[in-house]
Short mmCIF file of C-alpha atoms and ligand atoms in Angstrom, two decimals:
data_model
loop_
_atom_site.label_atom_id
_atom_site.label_comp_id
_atom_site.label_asym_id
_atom_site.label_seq_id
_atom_site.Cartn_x
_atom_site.Cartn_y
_atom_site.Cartn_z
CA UNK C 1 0.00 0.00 0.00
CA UNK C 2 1.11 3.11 -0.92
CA UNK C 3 2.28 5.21 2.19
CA UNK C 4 -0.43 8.23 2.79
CA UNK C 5 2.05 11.21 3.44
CA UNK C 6 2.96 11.08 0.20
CA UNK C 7 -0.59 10.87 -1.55
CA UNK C 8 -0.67 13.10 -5.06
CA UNK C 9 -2.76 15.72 -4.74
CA UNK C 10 -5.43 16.02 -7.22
CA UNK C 11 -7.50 19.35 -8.78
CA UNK C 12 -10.45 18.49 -10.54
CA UNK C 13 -11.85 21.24 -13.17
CA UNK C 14 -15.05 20.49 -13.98
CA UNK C 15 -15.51 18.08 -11.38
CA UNK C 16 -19.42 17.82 -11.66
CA UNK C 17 -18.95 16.68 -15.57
CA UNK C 18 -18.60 13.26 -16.70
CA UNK C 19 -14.58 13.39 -16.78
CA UNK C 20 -14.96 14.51 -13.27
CA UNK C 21 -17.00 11.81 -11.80
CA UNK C 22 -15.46 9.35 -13.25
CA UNK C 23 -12.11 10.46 -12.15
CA UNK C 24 -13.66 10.70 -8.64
CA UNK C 25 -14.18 7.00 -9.09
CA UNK C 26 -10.95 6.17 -10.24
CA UNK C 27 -9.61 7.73 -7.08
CA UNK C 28 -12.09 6.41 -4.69
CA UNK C 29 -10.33 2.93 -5.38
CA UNK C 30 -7.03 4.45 -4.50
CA UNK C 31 -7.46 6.28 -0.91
CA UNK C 32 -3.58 5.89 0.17
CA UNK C 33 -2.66 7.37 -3.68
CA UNK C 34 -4.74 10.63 -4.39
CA UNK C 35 -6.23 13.06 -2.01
CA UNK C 36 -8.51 15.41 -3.76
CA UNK C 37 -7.38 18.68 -2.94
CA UNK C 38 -9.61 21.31 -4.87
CA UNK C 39 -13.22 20.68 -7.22
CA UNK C 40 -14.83 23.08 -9.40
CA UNK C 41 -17.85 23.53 -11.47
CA UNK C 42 -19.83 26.24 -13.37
CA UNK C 43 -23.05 26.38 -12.28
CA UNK C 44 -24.43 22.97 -11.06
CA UNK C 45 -24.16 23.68 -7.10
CA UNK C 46 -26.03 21.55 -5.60
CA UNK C 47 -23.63 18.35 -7.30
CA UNK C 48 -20.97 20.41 -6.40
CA UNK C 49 -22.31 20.57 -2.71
CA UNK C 50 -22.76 16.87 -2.54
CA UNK C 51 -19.01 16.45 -3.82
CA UNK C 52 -17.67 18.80 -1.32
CA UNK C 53 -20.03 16.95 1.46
CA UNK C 54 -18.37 13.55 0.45
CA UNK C 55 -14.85 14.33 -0.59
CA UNK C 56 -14.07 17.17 1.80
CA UNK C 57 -11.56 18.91 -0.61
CA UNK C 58 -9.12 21.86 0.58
CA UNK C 59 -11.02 24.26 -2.02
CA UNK C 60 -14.37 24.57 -4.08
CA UNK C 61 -14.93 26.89 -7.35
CA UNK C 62 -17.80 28.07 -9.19
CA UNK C 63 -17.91 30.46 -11.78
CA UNK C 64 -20.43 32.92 -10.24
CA UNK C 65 -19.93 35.45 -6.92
CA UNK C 66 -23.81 34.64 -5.87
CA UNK C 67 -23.32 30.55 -6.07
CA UNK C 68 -20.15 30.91 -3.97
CA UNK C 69 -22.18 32.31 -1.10
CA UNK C 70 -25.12 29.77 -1.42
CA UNK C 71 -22.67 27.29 -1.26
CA UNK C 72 -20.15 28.51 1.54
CA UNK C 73 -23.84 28.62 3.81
CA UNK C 74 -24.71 25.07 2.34
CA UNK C 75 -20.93 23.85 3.40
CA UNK C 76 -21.08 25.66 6.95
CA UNK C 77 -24.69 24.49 7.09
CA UNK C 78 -22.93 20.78 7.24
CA UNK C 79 -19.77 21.91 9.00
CA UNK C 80 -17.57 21.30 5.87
CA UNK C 81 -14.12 23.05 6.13
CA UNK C 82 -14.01 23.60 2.03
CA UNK C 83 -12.63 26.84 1.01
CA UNK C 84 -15.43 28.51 -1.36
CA UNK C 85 -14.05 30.40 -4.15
CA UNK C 86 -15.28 32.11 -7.24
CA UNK C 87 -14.57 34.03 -10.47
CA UNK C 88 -12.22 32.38 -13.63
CA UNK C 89 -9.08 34.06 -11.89
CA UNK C 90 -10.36 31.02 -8.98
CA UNK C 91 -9.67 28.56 -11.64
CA UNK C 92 -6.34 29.50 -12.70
CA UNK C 93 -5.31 30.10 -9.20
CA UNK C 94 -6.17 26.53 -7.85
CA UNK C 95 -4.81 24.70 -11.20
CA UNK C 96 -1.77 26.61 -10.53
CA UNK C 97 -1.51 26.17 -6.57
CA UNK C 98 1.54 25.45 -5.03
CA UNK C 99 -0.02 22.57 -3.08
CA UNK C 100 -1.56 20.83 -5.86
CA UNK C 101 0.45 17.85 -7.86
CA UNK C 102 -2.22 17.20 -10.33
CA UNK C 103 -4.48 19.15 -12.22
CA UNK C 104 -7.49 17.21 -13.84
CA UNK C 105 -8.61 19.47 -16.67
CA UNK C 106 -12.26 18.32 -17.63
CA UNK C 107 -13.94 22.04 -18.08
CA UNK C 108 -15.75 21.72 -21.73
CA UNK C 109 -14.86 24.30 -23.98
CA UNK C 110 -12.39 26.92 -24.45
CA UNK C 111 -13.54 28.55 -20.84
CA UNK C 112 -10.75 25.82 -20.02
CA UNK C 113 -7.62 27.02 -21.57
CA UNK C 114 -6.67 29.62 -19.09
CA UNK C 115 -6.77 27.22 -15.69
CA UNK C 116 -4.79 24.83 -18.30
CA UNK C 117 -2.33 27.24 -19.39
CA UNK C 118 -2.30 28.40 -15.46
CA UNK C 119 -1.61 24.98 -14.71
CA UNK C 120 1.28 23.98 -17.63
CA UNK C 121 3.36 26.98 -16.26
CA UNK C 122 3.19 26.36 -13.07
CA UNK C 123 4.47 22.78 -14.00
CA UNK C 124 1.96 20.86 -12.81
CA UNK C 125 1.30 17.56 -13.93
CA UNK C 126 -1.79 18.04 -16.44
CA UNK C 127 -4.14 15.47 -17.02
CA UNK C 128 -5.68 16.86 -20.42
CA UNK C 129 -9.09 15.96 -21.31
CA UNK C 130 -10.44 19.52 -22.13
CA UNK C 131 -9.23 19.28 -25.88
CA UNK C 132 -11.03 22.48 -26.64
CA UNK C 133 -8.09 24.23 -24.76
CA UNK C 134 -5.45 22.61 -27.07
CA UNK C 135 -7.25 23.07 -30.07
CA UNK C 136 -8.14 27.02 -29.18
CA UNK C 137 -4.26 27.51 -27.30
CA UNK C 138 -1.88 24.75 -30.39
CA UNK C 139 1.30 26.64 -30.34
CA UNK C 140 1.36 28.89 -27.19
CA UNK C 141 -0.22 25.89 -25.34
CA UNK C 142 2.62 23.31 -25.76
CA UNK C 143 5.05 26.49 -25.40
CA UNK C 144 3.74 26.59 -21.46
CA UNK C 145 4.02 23.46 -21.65
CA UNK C 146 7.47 23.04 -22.23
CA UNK C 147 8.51 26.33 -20.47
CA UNK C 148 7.14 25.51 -17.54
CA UNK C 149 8.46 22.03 -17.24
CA UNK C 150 4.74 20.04 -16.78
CA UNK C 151 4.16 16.94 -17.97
CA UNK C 152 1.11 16.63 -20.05
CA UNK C 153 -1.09 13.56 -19.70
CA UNK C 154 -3.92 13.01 -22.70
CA UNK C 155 -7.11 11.79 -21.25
CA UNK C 156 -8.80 11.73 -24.32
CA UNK C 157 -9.54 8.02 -24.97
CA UNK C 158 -8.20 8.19 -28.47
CA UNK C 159 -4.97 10.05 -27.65
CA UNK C 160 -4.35 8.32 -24.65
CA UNK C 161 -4.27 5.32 -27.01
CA UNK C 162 -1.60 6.73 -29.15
CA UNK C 163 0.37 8.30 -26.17
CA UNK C 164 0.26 4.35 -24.75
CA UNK C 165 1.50 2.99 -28.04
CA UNK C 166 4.23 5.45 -28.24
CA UNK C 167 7.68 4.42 -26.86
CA UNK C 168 9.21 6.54 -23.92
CA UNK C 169 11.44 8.27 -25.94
CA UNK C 170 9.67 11.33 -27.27
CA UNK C 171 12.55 12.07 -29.59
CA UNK C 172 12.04 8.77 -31.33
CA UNK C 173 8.31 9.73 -31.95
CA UNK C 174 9.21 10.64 -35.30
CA UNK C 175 11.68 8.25 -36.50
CA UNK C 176 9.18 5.45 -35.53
CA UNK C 177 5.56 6.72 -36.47
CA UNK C 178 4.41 7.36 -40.02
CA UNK C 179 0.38 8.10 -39.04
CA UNK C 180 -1.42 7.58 -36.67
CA UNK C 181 -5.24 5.87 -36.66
CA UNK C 182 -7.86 7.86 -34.72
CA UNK C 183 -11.06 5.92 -34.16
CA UNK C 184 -14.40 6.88 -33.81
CA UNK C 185 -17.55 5.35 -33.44
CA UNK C 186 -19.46 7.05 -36.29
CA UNK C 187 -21.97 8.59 -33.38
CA UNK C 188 -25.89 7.71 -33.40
CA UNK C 189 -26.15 8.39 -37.00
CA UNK C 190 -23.71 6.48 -38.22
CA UNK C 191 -25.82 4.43 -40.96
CA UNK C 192 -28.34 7.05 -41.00
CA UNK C 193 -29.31 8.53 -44.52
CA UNK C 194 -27.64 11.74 -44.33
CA UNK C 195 -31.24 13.42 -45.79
CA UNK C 196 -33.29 12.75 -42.65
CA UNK C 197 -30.59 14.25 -40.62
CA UNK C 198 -31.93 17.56 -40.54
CA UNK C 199 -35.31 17.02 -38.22
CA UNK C 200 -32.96 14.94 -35.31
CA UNK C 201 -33.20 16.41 -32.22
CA UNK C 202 -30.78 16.92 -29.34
CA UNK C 203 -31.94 13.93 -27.31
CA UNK C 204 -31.64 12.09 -30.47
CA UNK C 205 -27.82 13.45 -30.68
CA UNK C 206 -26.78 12.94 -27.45
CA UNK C 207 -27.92 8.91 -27.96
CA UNK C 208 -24.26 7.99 -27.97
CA UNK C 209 -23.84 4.14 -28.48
CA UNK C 210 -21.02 3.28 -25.89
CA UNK C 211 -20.47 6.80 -23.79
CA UNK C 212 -22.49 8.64 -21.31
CA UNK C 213 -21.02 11.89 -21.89
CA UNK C 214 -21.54 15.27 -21.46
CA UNK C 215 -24.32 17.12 -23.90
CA UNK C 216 -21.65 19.29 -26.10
CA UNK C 217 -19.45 16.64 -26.94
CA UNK C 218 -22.23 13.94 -27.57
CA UNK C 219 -23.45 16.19 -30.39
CA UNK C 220 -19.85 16.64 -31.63
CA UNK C 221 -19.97 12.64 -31.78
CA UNK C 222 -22.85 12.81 -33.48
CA UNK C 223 -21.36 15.90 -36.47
CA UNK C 224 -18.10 14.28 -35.84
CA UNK C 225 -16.53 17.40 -35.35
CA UNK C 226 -15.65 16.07 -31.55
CA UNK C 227 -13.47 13.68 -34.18
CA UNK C 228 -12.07 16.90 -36.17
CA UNK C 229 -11.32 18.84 -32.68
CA UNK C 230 -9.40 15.69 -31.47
CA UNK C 231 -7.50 15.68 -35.23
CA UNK C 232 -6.19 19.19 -34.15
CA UNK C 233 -5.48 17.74 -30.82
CA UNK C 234 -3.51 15.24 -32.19
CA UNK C 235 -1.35 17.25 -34.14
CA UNK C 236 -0.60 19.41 -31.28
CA UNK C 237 0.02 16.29 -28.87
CA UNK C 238 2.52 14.22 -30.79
CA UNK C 239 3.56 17.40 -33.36
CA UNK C 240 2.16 15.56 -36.49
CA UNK C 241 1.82 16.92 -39.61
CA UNK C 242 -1.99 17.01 -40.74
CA UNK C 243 -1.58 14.42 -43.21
CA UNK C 244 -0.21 12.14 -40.17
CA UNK C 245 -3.35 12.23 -38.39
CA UNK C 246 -6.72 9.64 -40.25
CA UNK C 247 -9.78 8.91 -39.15
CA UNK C 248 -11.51 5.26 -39.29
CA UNK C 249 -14.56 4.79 -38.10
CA UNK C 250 -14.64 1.31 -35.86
CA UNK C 251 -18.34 1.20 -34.15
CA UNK C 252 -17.74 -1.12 -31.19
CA UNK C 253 -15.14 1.44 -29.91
CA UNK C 254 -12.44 -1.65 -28.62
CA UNK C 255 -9.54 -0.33 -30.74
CA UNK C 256 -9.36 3.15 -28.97
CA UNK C 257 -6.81 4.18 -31.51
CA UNK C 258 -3.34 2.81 -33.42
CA UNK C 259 -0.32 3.89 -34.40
CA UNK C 260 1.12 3.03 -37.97
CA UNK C 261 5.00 2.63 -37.83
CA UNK C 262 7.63 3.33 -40.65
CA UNK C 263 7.97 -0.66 -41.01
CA UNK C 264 4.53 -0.95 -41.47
CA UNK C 265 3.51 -2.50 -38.24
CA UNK C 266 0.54 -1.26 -36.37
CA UNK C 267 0.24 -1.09 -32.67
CA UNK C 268 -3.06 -0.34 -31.05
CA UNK C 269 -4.48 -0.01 -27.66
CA UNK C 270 -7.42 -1.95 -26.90
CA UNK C 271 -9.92 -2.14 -23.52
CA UNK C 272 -13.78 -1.55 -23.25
CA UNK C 273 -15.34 1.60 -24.16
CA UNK C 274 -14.65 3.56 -20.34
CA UNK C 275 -13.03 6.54 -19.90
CA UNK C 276 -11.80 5.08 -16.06
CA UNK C 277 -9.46 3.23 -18.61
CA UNK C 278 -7.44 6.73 -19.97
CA UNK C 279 -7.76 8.60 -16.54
CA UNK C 280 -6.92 6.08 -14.35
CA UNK C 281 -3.41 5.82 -16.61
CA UNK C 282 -3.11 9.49 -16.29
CA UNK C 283 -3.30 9.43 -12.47
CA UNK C 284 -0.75 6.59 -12.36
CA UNK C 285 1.40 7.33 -15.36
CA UNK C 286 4.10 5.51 -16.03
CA UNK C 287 2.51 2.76 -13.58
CA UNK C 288 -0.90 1.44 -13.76
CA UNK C 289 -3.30 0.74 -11.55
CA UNK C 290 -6.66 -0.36 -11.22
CA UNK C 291 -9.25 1.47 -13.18
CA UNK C 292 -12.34 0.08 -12.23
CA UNK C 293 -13.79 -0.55 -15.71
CA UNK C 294 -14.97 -3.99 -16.76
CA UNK C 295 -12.16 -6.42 -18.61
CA UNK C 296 -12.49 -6.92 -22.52
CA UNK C 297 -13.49 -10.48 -23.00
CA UNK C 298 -12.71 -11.83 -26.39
CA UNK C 299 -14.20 -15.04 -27.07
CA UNK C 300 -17.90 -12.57 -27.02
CA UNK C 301 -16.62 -9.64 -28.98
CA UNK C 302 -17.97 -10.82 -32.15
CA UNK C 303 -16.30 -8.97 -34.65
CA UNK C 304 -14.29 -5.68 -34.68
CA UNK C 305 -15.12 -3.59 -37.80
CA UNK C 306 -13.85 -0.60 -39.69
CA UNK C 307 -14.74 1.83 -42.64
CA UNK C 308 -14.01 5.23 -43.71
CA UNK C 309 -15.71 8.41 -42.56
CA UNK C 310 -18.59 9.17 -45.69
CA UNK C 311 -17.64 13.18 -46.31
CA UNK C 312 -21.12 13.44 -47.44
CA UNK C 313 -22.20 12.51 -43.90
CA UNK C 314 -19.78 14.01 -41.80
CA UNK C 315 -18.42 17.29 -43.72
CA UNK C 316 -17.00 18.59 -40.22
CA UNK C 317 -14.09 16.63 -40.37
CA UNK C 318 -12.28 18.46 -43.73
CA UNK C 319 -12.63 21.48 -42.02
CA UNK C 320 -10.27 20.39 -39.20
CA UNK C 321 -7.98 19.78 -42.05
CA UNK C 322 -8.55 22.78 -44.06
CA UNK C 323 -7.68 24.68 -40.61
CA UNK C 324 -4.93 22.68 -39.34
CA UNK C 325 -3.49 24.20 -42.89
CA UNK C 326 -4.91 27.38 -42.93
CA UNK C 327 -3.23 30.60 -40.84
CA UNK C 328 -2.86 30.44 -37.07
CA UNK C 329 -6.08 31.13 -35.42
CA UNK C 330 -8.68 29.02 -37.92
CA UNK C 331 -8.65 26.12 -35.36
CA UNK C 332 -9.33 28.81 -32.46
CA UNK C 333 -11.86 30.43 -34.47
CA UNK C 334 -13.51 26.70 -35.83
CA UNK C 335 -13.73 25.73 -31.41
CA UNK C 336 -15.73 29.12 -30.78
CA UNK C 337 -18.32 28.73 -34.03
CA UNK C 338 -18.63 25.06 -33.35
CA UNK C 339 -19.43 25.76 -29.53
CA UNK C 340 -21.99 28.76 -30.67
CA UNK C 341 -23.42 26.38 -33.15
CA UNK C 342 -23.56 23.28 -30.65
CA UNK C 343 -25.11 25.46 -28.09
CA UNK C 344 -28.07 26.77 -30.34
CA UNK C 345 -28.88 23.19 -31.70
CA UNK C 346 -28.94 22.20 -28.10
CA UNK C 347 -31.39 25.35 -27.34
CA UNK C 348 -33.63 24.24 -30.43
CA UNK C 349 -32.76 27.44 -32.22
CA UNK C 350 -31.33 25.88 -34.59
CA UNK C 351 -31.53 22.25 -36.65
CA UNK C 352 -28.67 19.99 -36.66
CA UNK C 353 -27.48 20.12 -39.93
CA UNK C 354 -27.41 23.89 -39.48
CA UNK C 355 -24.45 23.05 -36.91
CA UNK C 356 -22.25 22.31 -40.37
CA UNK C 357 -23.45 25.75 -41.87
CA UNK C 358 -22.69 28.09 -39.45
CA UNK C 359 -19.27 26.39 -38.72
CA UNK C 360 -18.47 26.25 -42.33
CA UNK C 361 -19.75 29.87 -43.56
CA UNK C 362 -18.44 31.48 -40.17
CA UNK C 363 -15.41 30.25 -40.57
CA UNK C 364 -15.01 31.54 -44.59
CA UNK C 365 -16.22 35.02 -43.34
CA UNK C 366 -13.31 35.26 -40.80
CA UNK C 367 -10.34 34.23 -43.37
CA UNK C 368 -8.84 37.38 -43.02
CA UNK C 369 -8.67 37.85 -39.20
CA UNK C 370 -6.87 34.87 -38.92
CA UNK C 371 -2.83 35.48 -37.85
CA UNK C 372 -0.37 34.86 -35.07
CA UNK C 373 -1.93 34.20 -32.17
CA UNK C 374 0.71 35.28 -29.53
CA UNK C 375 -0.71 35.80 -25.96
CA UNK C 376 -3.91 34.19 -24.26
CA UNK C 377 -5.73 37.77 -25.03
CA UNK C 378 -5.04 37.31 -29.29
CA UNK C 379 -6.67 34.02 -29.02
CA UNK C 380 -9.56 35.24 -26.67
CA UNK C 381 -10.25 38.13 -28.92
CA UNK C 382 -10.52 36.54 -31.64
CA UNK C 383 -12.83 33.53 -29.81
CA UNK C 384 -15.04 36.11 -29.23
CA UNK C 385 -15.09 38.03 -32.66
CA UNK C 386 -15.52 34.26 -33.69
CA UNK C 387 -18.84 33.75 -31.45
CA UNK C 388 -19.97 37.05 -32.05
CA UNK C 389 -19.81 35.82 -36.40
CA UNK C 390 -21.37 32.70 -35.09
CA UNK C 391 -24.26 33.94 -33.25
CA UNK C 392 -25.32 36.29 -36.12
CA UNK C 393 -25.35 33.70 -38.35
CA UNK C 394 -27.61 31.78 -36.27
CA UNK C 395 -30.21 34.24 -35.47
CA UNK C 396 -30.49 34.52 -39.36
CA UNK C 397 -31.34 30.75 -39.04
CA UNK C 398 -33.30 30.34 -36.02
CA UNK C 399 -36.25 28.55 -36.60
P1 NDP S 401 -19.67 17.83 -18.98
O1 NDP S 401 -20.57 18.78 -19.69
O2 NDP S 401 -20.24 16.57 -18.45
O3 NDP S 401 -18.93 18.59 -17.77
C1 NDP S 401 -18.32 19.82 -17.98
C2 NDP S 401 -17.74 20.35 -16.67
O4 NDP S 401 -17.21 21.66 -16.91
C3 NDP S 401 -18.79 20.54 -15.57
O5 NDP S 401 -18.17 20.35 -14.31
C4 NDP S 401 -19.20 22.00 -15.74
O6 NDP S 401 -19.75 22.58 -14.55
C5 NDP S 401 -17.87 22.63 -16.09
N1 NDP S 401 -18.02 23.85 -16.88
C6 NDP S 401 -18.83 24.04 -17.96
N2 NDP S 401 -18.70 25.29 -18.44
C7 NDP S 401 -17.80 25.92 -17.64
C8 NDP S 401 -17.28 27.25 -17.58
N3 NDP S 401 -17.67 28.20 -18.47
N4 NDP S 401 -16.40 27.56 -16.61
C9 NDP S 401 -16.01 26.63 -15.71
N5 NDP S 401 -16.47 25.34 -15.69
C10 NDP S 401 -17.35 25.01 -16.65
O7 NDP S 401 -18.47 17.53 -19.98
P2 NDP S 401 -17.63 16.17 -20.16
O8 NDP S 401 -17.16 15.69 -18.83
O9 NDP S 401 -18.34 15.25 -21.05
O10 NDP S 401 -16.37 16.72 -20.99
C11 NDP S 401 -15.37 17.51 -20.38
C12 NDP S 401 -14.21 17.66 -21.36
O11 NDP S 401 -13.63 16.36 -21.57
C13 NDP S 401 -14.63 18.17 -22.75
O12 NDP S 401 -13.61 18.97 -23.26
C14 NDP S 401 -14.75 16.90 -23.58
O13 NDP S 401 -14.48 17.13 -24.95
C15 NDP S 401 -13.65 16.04 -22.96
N6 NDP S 401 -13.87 14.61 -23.09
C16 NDP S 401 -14.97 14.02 -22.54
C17 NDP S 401 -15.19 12.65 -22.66
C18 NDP S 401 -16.39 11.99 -22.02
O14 NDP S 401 -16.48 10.76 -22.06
N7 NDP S 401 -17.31 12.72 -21.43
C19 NDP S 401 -14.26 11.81 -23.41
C20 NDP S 401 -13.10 12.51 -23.89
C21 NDP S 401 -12.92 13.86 -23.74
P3 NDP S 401 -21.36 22.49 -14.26
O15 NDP S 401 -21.62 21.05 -13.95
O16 NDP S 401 -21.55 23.37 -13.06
O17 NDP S 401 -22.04 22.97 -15.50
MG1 MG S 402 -12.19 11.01 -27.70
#
């Protein structure tokens, strides 16, 4: 058993998601390992309060002033010591705390990059499963990275596949890997005509057919661009060129991705579909422990199969491309649309296959804003000139 006075210290962002829980259950199996030191959430209080009631962290976050104070009378209500913070600077300040080990970044979206980049200078080790922030941050991100000496972790099931696969050695990444293989399930409409895709609604989207996720990224599943967002992650990850990153679509989700070597050889990582798998590697990297998810049993598989994304279907995924090759900024400016877009599909302002359209025509109309994104303020200005495109676009289409 590990010895208790040296237990890592873990901050969850975006503890109340789906990431978060499950990375609660990962550490519940490993009490003499991980102490949870600080949670966070946006708005959902009242999960946050039960968290805080049953984990008894150091600190709490939530975005807003007024939610802080229900919540520090909730916690002194039950006599629970948690320090209640509030306010993004809250974020940032706990991912970057000098007490903390290990930062769990599961905040969806782009509101995540600061507390990550917060949390890559200050060194931390940085359990990555927000992929908006690498996507939106690329260059600058893996600069903080590196600067500030933190070792970055993917959660992502997909990239924690490749990162598995990969030898130690990051400088022999290249001489050994000529593409890698990211998987995907296809989403609920996988084998759906692609002309009956317009009346779905969100429910109907956020039907994944292995995960329980969280409702922004089930509808990416369902576009694929959660596929084309983890393309850009890729390349930032490993430092692939675009053309070293393909998609297959493999619908039982067993193969969570593969690497395809110079030789020829392919190596893959393979498990059930459960993101306990990825996060309980990140808490325990280079060791493993237990995960808690179920063992793959092969004699019931059935059979494992693969096919190639249909464009027609899933028209997302080129634009990953075209901005991976376009000027610096396009993948920023493709997260913000794609979350405005997301967001109003989810409201039932607009229909799903409007979600392509204002991604694709937002993203034309901004062309010539795009350019070196230098600080954390270029890429939130133009994230906002982005959404701002976005949501005028969409009132055009509301139905
Ligand atoms: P959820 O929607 O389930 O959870 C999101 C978390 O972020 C919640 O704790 C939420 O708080 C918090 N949050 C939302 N908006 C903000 C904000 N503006 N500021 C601060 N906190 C915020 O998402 P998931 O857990 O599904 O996904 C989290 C990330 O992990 C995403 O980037 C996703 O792409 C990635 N990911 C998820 C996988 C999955 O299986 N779910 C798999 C691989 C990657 P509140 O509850 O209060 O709203
Ligand atoms: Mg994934």
């Amino acid at each position: 058993m590990a010895d208790t006075t040296t237990r890592r210290r873990v901050c969850i962002l975006g503890a109340t998601g789906s990431v978060g829980r499950s990375t609660l259950e990962v550490i519940a199996l490993h009490p003499s390992r991980f102490e949870v030191f600080a949670l966070t959430a946006h708005q959902r209080i009242d999960e946050l309060a039960d968290l805080c009631r049953q984990w008894r962290p150091r600190f709490a976050a939530v975005s807003g002033a007024a939610q802080a104070d229900e919540l520090r009378r909730r916690m002194a209500a039950d006599d629970v010591r948690t320090e209640i913070l509030s306010g993004k600077r809250a974020l940032e300040e706990l991912a970057a705390h000098p007490d903390v080990d290990s930062v769990m970044a599961a905040i969806v979206g782009a509101a995540g990059l600061a507390p990550c980049l917060a949390a890559a200078r200050a060194g931390k080790r940085l359990l990555l499963a927000n992929k908006e922030a690498l996507v939106v941050g690329g260059a600058l991100f893996m600069r903080a990275v590196e600067q500030g000496g933190a070792t970055l972790l993917p959660i992502d099931s997909e990239h924690s596949a490749v990162f598995q696969c990969l030898p130690a050695d990051r400088a022999a990444w290249h001489r050994r890997v000529d593409h890698i293989l990211l998987t995907s399930s296809g989403g609920p409409f996988r084998s759906r005509d692609p002309e009956s895709l317009h009346d779905v609604t969100p429910d109907m989207a956020c039907a994944h057919p292995n995960f329980a996720m969280g409702r922004k990224i089930s509808v990416d599943s369902a576009t694929m661009m959660n596929k084309a967002l983890e393309v850009i992650e890729a390349r930032w990850l490993f430092d692939l060129q675009p053309e070293q990153v393909r998609v297959l679509i493999h619908p039982q989700q067993i193969i969570h991705s593969m690497i395809v070597c110079r030789d020829n050889s392919v190596l893959a990582q393979l498990g059930t579909p459960d993101m306990k798998v990825p996060i309980a590697y990140g808490l325990s990297w280079p060791e493993r422990i237990e995960s808690g998810a179920a063992r793959l049993d092969f004699a019931t598989l059935g059979g494992l199969h693969f096919e190639n994304p249909d464009p027609r279907r899933f028209p997302g995924l080129d634009l990953a491309f075209d901005a991976l090759r376009a000027a610096p900024g396009a993948t920023n400016a493709l997260n913000a649309v794609n979350e405005v877009a997301v967001g109003a599909f989810l409201a039932g302002t607009i229909s799903f296959t409007a979600i392509h359209h204002v991604n694709a025509q937002t993203l034309d109309s901004l062309a010539a804003r795009f350019g070196p994104q230098n600080n954390l303020d270029d890429l939130l200005d133009l994230d906002a000139r982005a959404r701002e495109a976005a949501q005028r676009l969409v009132r055009a289409l509301a139905r």
